[in-house]
mmCIF file of C-alpha atoms in Angstrom:
data_model
loop_
_atom_site.group_PDB
_atom_site.id
_atom_site.type_symbol
_atom_site.label_atom_id
_atom_site.label_comp_id
_atom_site.label_asym_id
_atom_site.label_seq_id
_atom_site.Cartn_x
_atom_site.Cartn_y
_atom_site.Cartn_z
ATOM 1 C CA MET A 56 17.359 5.045 -11.368
ATOM 2 C CA LYS A 57 15.936 6.111 -8.028
ATOM 3 C CA ILE A 58 12.396 5.399 -6.806
ATOM 4 C CA ALA A 59 10.974 6.988 -3.656
ATOM 5 C CA LEU A 60 8.021 5.595 -1.718
ATOM 6 C CA MET A 61 6.096 7.276 1.075
ATOM 7 C CA ASP A 62 3.601 6.320 3.785
ATOM 8 C CA SER A 63 3.010 7.064 7.440
ATOM 9 C CA GLY A 64 4.422 3.623 8.295
ATOM 10 C CA ILE A 65 5.393 0.256 6.875
ATOM 11 C CA GLY A 66 2.395 -0.140 4.593
ATOM 12 C CA LEU A 67 4.745 0.948 1.800
ATOM 13 C CA LEU A 68 6.696 -2.315 2.113
ATOM 14 C CA ALA A 69 4.494 -4.220 -0.342
ATOM 15 C CA ALA A 70 5.046 -1.690 -3.134
ATOM 16 C CA THR A 71 8.733 -1.371 -2.196
ATOM 17 C CA ALA A 72 9.220 -5.125 -2.528
ATOM 18 C CA ALA A 73 7.408 -5.059 -5.881
ATOM 19 C CA VAL A 74 9.750 -2.342 -7.154
ATOM 20 C CA ARG A 75 12.701 -4.302 -5.829
ATOM 21 C CA ARG A 76 11.607 -7.433 -7.684
ATOM 22 C CA LEU A 77 11.042 -5.564 -10.953
ATOM 23 C CA ARG A 78 14.288 -3.575 -10.757
ATOM 24 C CA PRO A 79 16.907 -4.963 -8.338
ATOM 25 C CA ASP A 80 19.246 -2.225 -9.529
ATOM 26 C CA ALA A 81 17.017 0.683 -8.467
ATOM 27 C CA ASP A 82 18.048 2.937 -5.602
ATOM 28 C CA LEU A 83 15.195 3.168 -3.080
ATOM 29 C CA VAL A 84 14.187 6.038 -0.809
ATOM 30 C CA LEU A 85 11.555 5.184 1.830
ATOM 31 C CA SER A 86 9.977 8.204 3.513
ATOM 32 C CA LEU A 87 7.916 7.387 6.630
ATOM 33 C CA ASP A 88 6.285 9.588 9.263
ATOM 34 C CA PRO A 89 6.662 7.999 12.711
ATOM 35 C CA ASP A 90 6.179 11.426 14.334
ATOM 36 C CA GLY A 91 2.763 11.854 12.705
ATOM 37 C CA MET A 92 1.362 8.357 12.349
ATOM 38 C CA PRO A 93 -1.300 7.111 12.096
ATOM 39 C CA TRP A 94 -2.630 9.296 9.315
ATOM 40 C CA GLY A 95 -6.073 7.689 9.144
ATOM 41 C CA PRO A 96 -7.702 9.575 12.070
ATOM 42 C CA ARG A 97 -6.352 12.967 10.914
ATOM 43 C CA THR A 98 -8.466 15.539 9.125
ATOM 44 C CA PRO A 99 -7.921 15.661 5.344
ATOM 45 C CA GLN A 100 -6.126 19.010 5.661
ATOM 46 C CA ASP A 101 -3.836 17.781 8.450
ATOM 47 C CA LEU A 102 -3.102 14.530 6.625
ATOM 48 C CA THR A 103 -2.275 16.452 3.450
ATOM 49 C CA GLU A 104 0.181 18.662 5.328
ATOM 50 C CA ARG A 105 1.916 15.598 6.817
ATOM 51 C CA ALA A 106 2.009 13.897 3.428
ATOM 52 C CA LEU A 107 3.502 16.963 1.751
ATOM 53 C CA ALA A 108 6.254 17.138 4.364
ATOM 54 C CA VAL A 109 7.081 13.453 3.931
ATOM 55 C CA ALA A 110 7.033 13.807 0.145
ATOM 56 C CA GLU A 111 9.299 16.837 0.183
ATOM 57 C CA ALA A 112 11.795 14.986 2.385
ATOM 58 C CA ALA A 113 11.882 12.253 -0.254
ATOM 59 C CA ALA A 114 12.063 14.754 -3.126
ATOM 60 C CA ALA A 115 15.190 16.266 -1.588
ATOM 61 C CA HIS A 116 16.934 13.025 -2.575
ATOM 62 C CA ARG A 117 16.074 13.708 -6.229
ATOM 63 C CA PRO A 118 14.128 10.538 -7.089
ATOM 64 C CA ASP A 119 12.922 9.842 -10.608
ATOM 65 C CA ALA A 120 9.417 9.038 -9.285
ATOM 66 C CA LEU A 121 7.494 9.027 -6.013
ATOM 67 C CA VAL A 122 5.014 6.293 -5.068
ATOM 68 C CA VAL A 123 2.328 7.128 -2.517
ATOM 69 C CA GLY A 124 2.242 3.710 -0.850
ATOM 70 C CA CYS A 125 -0.916 4.435 1.126
ATOM 71 C CA ASN A 126 -4.576 4.325 0.095
ATOM 72 C CA THR A 127 -5.660 6.982 2.604
ATOM 73 C CA ALA A 128 -2.963 9.443 1.554
ATOM 74 C CA THR A 129 -3.848 8.855 -2.090
ATOM 75 C CA VAL A 130 -7.502 9.683 -1.401
ATOM 76 C CA HIS A 131 -6.806 12.924 0.430
ATOM 77 C CA ALA A 132 -3.425 14.202 -0.726
ATOM 78 C CA LEU A 133 -2.639 12.967 -4.253
ATOM 79 C CA THR A 134 -3.859 16.145 -5.963
ATOM 80 C CA ALA A 135 -1.794 18.335 -3.629
ATOM 81 C CA LEU A 136 1.276 16.112 -3.996
ATOM 82 C CA ARG A 137 1.111 16.259 -7.779
ATOM 83 C CA ALA A 138 0.609 20.019 -7.712
ATOM 84 C CA ARG A 139 3.702 20.398 -5.524
ATOM 85 C CA LEU A 140 6.079 17.929 -7.232
ATOM 86 C CA GLU A 141 5.059 17.374 -10.848
ATOM 87 C CA PRO A 142 6.222 17.563 -13.563
ATOM 88 C CA GLY A 143 9.681 17.327 -12.013
ATOM 89 C CA VAL A 144 8.854 14.179 -10.035
ATOM 90 C CA PRO A 145 6.014 11.944 -11.294
ATOM 91 C CA VAL A 146 3.721 10.949 -8.411
ATOM 92 C CA VAL A 147 1.974 7.548 -8.496
ATOM 93 C CA GLY A 148 -0.972 6.899 -6.171
ATOM 94 C CA THR A 149 -2.375 3.634 -4.780
ATOM 95 C CA VAL A 150 -5.971 2.745 -5.696
ATOM 96 C CA PRO A 151 -7.815 -0.409 -4.547
ATOM 97 C CA ALA A 152 -7.888 -3.060 -7.287
ATOM 98 C CA ILE A 153 -11.680 -2.947 -7.676
ATOM 99 C CA LYS A 154 -11.656 -2.937 -11.481
ATOM 100 C CA PRO A 155 -9.770 -6.247 -11.927
ATOM 101 C CA ALA A 156 -11.762 -7.822 -9.106
ATOM 102 C CA ALA A 157 -15.033 -6.882 -10.786
ATOM 103 C CA ALA A 158 -13.793 -8.274 -14.098
ATOM 104 C CA GLY A 159 -13.910 -11.729 -12.493
ATOM 105 C CA GLY A 160 -17.678 -11.409 -12.305
ATOM 106 C CA GLY A 161 -18.189 -13.200 -9.011
ATOM 107 C CA PRO A 162 -19.183 -11.645 -5.702
ATOM 108 C CA PHE A 163 -16.246 -9.965 -4.028
ATOM 109 C CA ALA A 164 -15.408 -8.117 -0.831
ATOM 110 C CA ILE A 165 -13.307 -5.021 -0.256
ATOM 111 C CA TRP A 166 -11.357 -5.122 2.981
ATOM 112 C CA ALA A 167 -10.472 -1.564 3.978
ATOM 113 C CA THR A 168 -9.965 0.649 7.001
ATOM 114 C CA PRO A 169 -13.155 1.772 8.761
ATOM 115 C CA ALA A 170 -12.530 5.333 7.512
ATOM 116 C CA THR A 171 -12.392 4.186 3.890
ATOM 117 C CA THR A 172 -15.234 1.667 4.105
ATOM 118 C CA GLY A 173 -18.425 3.318 2.943
ATOM 119 C CA SER A 174 -16.589 6.526 1.980
ATOM 120 C CA PRO A 175 -17.698 8.510 -1.094
ATOM 121 C CA TYR A 176 -14.294 7.696 -2.623
ATOM 122 C CA GLN A 177 -14.729 3.942 -2.356
ATOM 123 C CA LYS A 178 -18.406 4.129 -3.308
ATOM 124 C CA GLY A 179 -17.353 6.007 -6.433
ATOM 125 C CA LEU A 180 -14.861 3.307 -7.409
ATOM 126 C CA ILE A 181 -17.512 0.636 -6.916
ATOM 127 C CA ARG A 182 -19.989 2.601 -9.028
ATOM 128 C CA ASP A 183 -17.447 3.213 -11.797
ATOM 129 C CA PHE A 184 -15.846 -0.227 -11.985
ATOM 130 C CA ALA A 185 -18.150 -2.793 -10.379
ATOM 131 C CA ASP A 186 -21.643 -1.818 -11.464
ATOM 132 C CA GLY A 187 -23.840 -4.918 -11.330
ATOM 133 C CA VAL A 188 -21.303 -7.109 -9.499
ATOM 134 C CA PRO A 189 -22.169 -8.011 -5.880
ATOM 135 C CA VAL A 190 -19.745 -6.147 -3.591
ATOM 136 C CA THR A 191 -19.447 -6.225 0.203
ATOM 137 C CA GLU A 192 -17.483 -3.491 1.949
ATOM 138 C CA VAL A 193 -15.754 -4.933 5.017
ATOM 139 C CA PRO A 194 -14.373 -2.596 7.715
ATOM 140 C CA CYS A 195 -11.207 -4.071 9.210
ATOM 141 C CA TRP A 196 -11.069 -2.638 12.692
ATOM 142 C CA GLY A 197 -7.521 -2.399 14.033
ATOM 143 C CA LEU A 198 -5.902 -4.486 11.298
ATOM 144 C CA ALA A 199 -3.615 -1.817 9.829
ATOM 145 C CA GLU A 200 -2.497 -0.782 13.314
ATOM 146 C CA ALA A 201 -1.782 -4.398 14.292
ATOM 147 C CA VAL A 202 0.239 -4.966 11.113
ATOM 148 C CA GLU A 203 2.185 -1.759 11.776
ATOM 149 C CA ARG A 204 3.162 -3.057 15.224
ATOM 150 C CA ALA A 205 3.701 -6.620 13.969
ATOM 151 C CA ASP A 206 1.411 -7.675 16.833
ATOM 152 C CA GLU A 207 0.693 -11.301 15.929
ATOM 153 C CA ALA A 208 -2.248 -11.835 18.273
ATOM 154 C CA ALA A 209 -3.901 -8.550 17.302
ATOM 155 C CA ILE A 210 -3.448 -9.365 13.597
ATOM 156 C CA ASP A 211 -5.128 -12.741 14.076
ATOM 157 C CA ASP A 212 -8.032 -11.168 15.990
ATOM 158 C CA ALA A 213 -8.574 -8.401 13.428
ATOM 159 C CA VAL A 214 -8.399 -10.806 10.475
ATOM 160 C CA ALA A 215 -10.853 -13.184 12.156
ATOM 161 C CA ALA A 216 -13.293 -10.346 12.887
ATOM 162 C CA ALA A 217 -13.194 -9.130 9.273
ATOM 163 C CA ALA A 218 -13.588 -12.684 7.970
ATOM 164 C CA GLU A 219 -16.796 -12.986 10.018
ATOM 165 C CA LEU A 220 -18.173 -9.970 8.125
ATOM 166 C CA THR A 221 -17.267 -11.469 4.732
ATOM 167 C CA PRO A 222 -20.089 -13.414 3.001
ATOM 168 C CA ASP A 223 -19.509 -17.122 2.464
ATOM 169 C CA ASP A 224 -19.985 -16.894 -1.303
ATOM 170 C CA VAL A 225 -17.232 -14.324 -1.849
ATOM 171 C CA THR A 226 -14.704 -15.569 -4.401
ATOM 172 C CA THR A 227 -12.369 -12.567 -4.373
ATOM 173 C CA VAL A 228 -11.088 -10.100 -1.785
ATOM 174 C CA VAL A 229 -9.679 -6.675 -2.662
ATOM 175 C CA LEU A 230 -7.016 -5.600 -0.185
ATOM 176 C CA GLY A 231 -7.952 -1.940 0.146
ATOM 177 C CA CYS A 232 -5.130 -0.941 2.494
ATOM 178 C CA THR A 233 -1.462 -1.431 1.694
ATOM 179 C CA HIS A 234 -0.784 -2.836 5.161
ATOM 180 C CA TYR A 235 -3.084 -5.772 4.428
ATOM 181 C CA GLU A 236 -0.860 -7.026 1.617
ATOM 182 C CA LEU A 237 1.782 -7.868 4.234
ATOM 183 C CA VAL A 238 -0.587 -10.449 5.778
ATOM 184 C CA ALA A 239 -2.293 -11.593 2.579
ATOM 185 C CA GLU A 240 -1.869 -15.303 3.243
ATOM 186 C CA ARG A 241 -3.423 -14.994 6.697
ATOM 187 C CA ILE A 242 -6.393 -13.264 5.092
ATOM 188 C CA ARG A 243 -6.642 -16.005 2.475
ATOM 189 C CA ALA A 244 -6.632 -18.718 5.141
ATOM 190 C CA ALA A 245 -9.326 -16.952 7.165
ATOM 191 C CA VAL A 246 -11.719 -16.317 4.257
ATOM 192 C CA GLN A 247 -11.276 -19.487 2.178
ATOM 193 C CA ARG A 248 -14.400 -21.630 2.506
ATOM 194 C CA PRO A 249 -14.270 -25.443 2.245
ATOM 195 C CA GLY A 250 -15.528 -26.674 -1.098
ATOM 196 C CA PHE A 251 -15.125 -23.308 -2.824
ATOM 197 C CA PRO A 252 -12.533 -22.482 -5.522
ATOM 198 C CA PRO A 253 -9.266 -20.973 -4.280
ATOM 199 C CA LEU A 254 -9.840 -17.438 -3.050
ATOM 200 C CA VAL A 255 -8.466 -14.688 -5.304
ATOM 201 C CA LEU A 256 -6.740 -11.749 -3.593
ATOM 202 C CA HIS A 257 -6.196 -8.434 -5.376
ATOM 203 C CA GLY A 258 -3.564 -6.089 -3.994
ATOM 204 C CA SER A 259 -2.166 -2.953 -5.594
ATOM 205 C CA ALA A 260 1.596 -3.275 -5.097
ATOM 206 C CA GLY A 261 2.499 -4.892 -8.411
ATOM 207 C CA ALA A 262 0.421 -2.492 -10.487
ATOM 208 C CA VAL A 263 1.782 0.526 -8.613
ATOM 209 C CA ALA A 264 5.388 -0.589 -9.118
ATOM 210 C CA ALA A 265 4.806 -1.185 -12.824
ATOM 211 C CA GLN A 266 3.127 2.214 -13.200
ATOM 212 C CA ALA A 267 6.069 3.947 -11.521
ATOM 213 C CA LEU A 268 8.418 2.440 -14.089
ATOM 214 C CA ARG A 269 6.112 3.417 -16.957
ATOM 215 C CA ARG A 270 5.940 7.002 -15.734
ATOM 216 C CA ILE A 271 9.716 7.343 -16.033
ATOM 217 C CA GLY A 272 10.039 5.406 -19.281
ATOM 218 C CA GLU A 273 11.683 2.338 -17.757
ATOM 219 C CA ARG A 274 10.902 -1.368 -18.108
ATOM 220 C CA PRO A 275 11.062 -4.281 -15.689
ATOM 221 C CA ALA A 276 14.437 -5.990 -15.615
ATOM 222 C CA GLN A 277 14.194 -8.699 -12.974
ATOM 223 C CA ARG A 278 17.570 -10.096 -13.977
ATOM 224 C CA ALA A 279 19.371 -6.792 -13.645
ATOM 225 C CA ALA A 280 22.363 -6.935 -11.355
ATOM 226 C CA GLY A 281 21.544 -5.852 -7.817
ATOM 227 C CA GLY A 282 23.378 -3.074 -6.085
ATOM 228 C CA GLY A 283 20.545 -0.615 -5.580
ATOM 229 C CA THR A 284 20.908 1.422 -2.392
ATOM 230 C CA LEU A 285 18.402 2.048 0.404
ATOM 231 C CA THR A 286 17.729 5.328 2.205
ATOM 232 C CA VAL A 287 15.157 5.438 5.026
ATOM 233 C CA LEU A 288 13.717 8.760 6.166
ATOM 234 C CA LEU A 289 11.824 8.938 9.470
ATOM 235 C CA SER A 290 9.824 12.178 9.498
ATOM 236 C CA GLY A 291 12.626 13.665 7.412
ATOM 237 C CA ARG A 292 15.553 12.238 9.400
ATOM 238 C CA GLU A 293 17.711 9.466 7.991
ATOM 239 C CA GLY A 294 17.494 6.337 10.122
ATOM 240 C CA PRO A 295 17.072 2.566 10.111
ATOM 241 C CA LEU A 296 14.178 0.566 8.764
ATOM 242 C CA PRO A 297 11.624 0.158 11.609
ATOM 243 C CA ALA A 298 12.163 -3.095 13.491
ATOM 244 C CA ALA A 299 8.582 -4.211 12.799
ATOM 245 C CA ALA A 300 9.353 -4.232 9.066
ATOM 246 C CA LEU A 301 11.611 -7.228 9.543
ATOM 247 C CA SER A 302 8.650 -9.299 10.734
ATOM 248 C CA TYR A 303 7.506 -9.469 7.102
ATOM 249 C CA ALA A 304 9.134 -11.073 4.069
ATOM 250 C CA GLU A 305 8.873 -7.768 2.197
ATOM 251 C CA GLY A 306 10.892 -6.009 4.873
ATOM 252 C CA ARG A 307 13.488 -8.761 5.187
ATOM 253 C CA MET A 308 14.056 -8.540 1.433
ATOM 254 C CA LEU A 309 15.358 -5.003 1.957
ATOM 255 C CA ARG A 310 18.170 -6.213 4.213
ATOM 256 C CA THR A 311 19.948 -7.230 1.006
ATOM 257 C CA VAL A 312 19.910 -3.596 -0.178
ATOM 258 C CA ALA A 313 23.001 -1.614 0.780
ATOM 259 C CA PRO A 314 22.533 1.620 2.749
ATOM 260 C CA ALA A 315 23.105 4.714 0.638
ATOM 261 C CA GLY A 316 26.176 6.754 1.179
#
């Protein structure tokens, strides 16, 4: 079994680690776009063209499924990616976990990039899945970029700024950018209020990994023998995992995966 994951940068690490935990035997193909990142400021058409190129580089390795490990790329390019690759390669997008957060009933916040915050896409998800539940959209200026660089001071500053915009009575935070899952515990520490129940965080990585397996008719097998290989594509060229990835537990986990070949 071979699972490919794509993103402009290391935001795909959370979903990659989730796949790795569910199926240690899976071969992994990570397709990144260092030549074109960041994707967020690009026009939808330009972003879609970059995403298609990154996806096609991954598809050349004949994966059983492709995970779009990026919220922004899912918003703008998922339809085009599916039109290009399916039915040969199932394509799984990443959607903020607004539905399960709303099911909790309490007030919650959605931390997302400034481009996604307030967007028709996110407003539509709130309308469809959180009608009647108090929701605060929190723009996280610079957080994804700081996580991408593994810039500790910038991460702390961006998390603190977003926490200031988060109401005190929030019981749950939706991590609406895959990069944020790499610093989830820092977010928890910044938002948790004294005297309140433990903060609930909702990421997308686990659900995305499980959906990828379902799409190809496979099941989790956490006890499967390891041995899955790792291929990293950097704007289509094979190369090493970016050094910043090793700043996070999800990236260090991949050091136990043998290079393909």
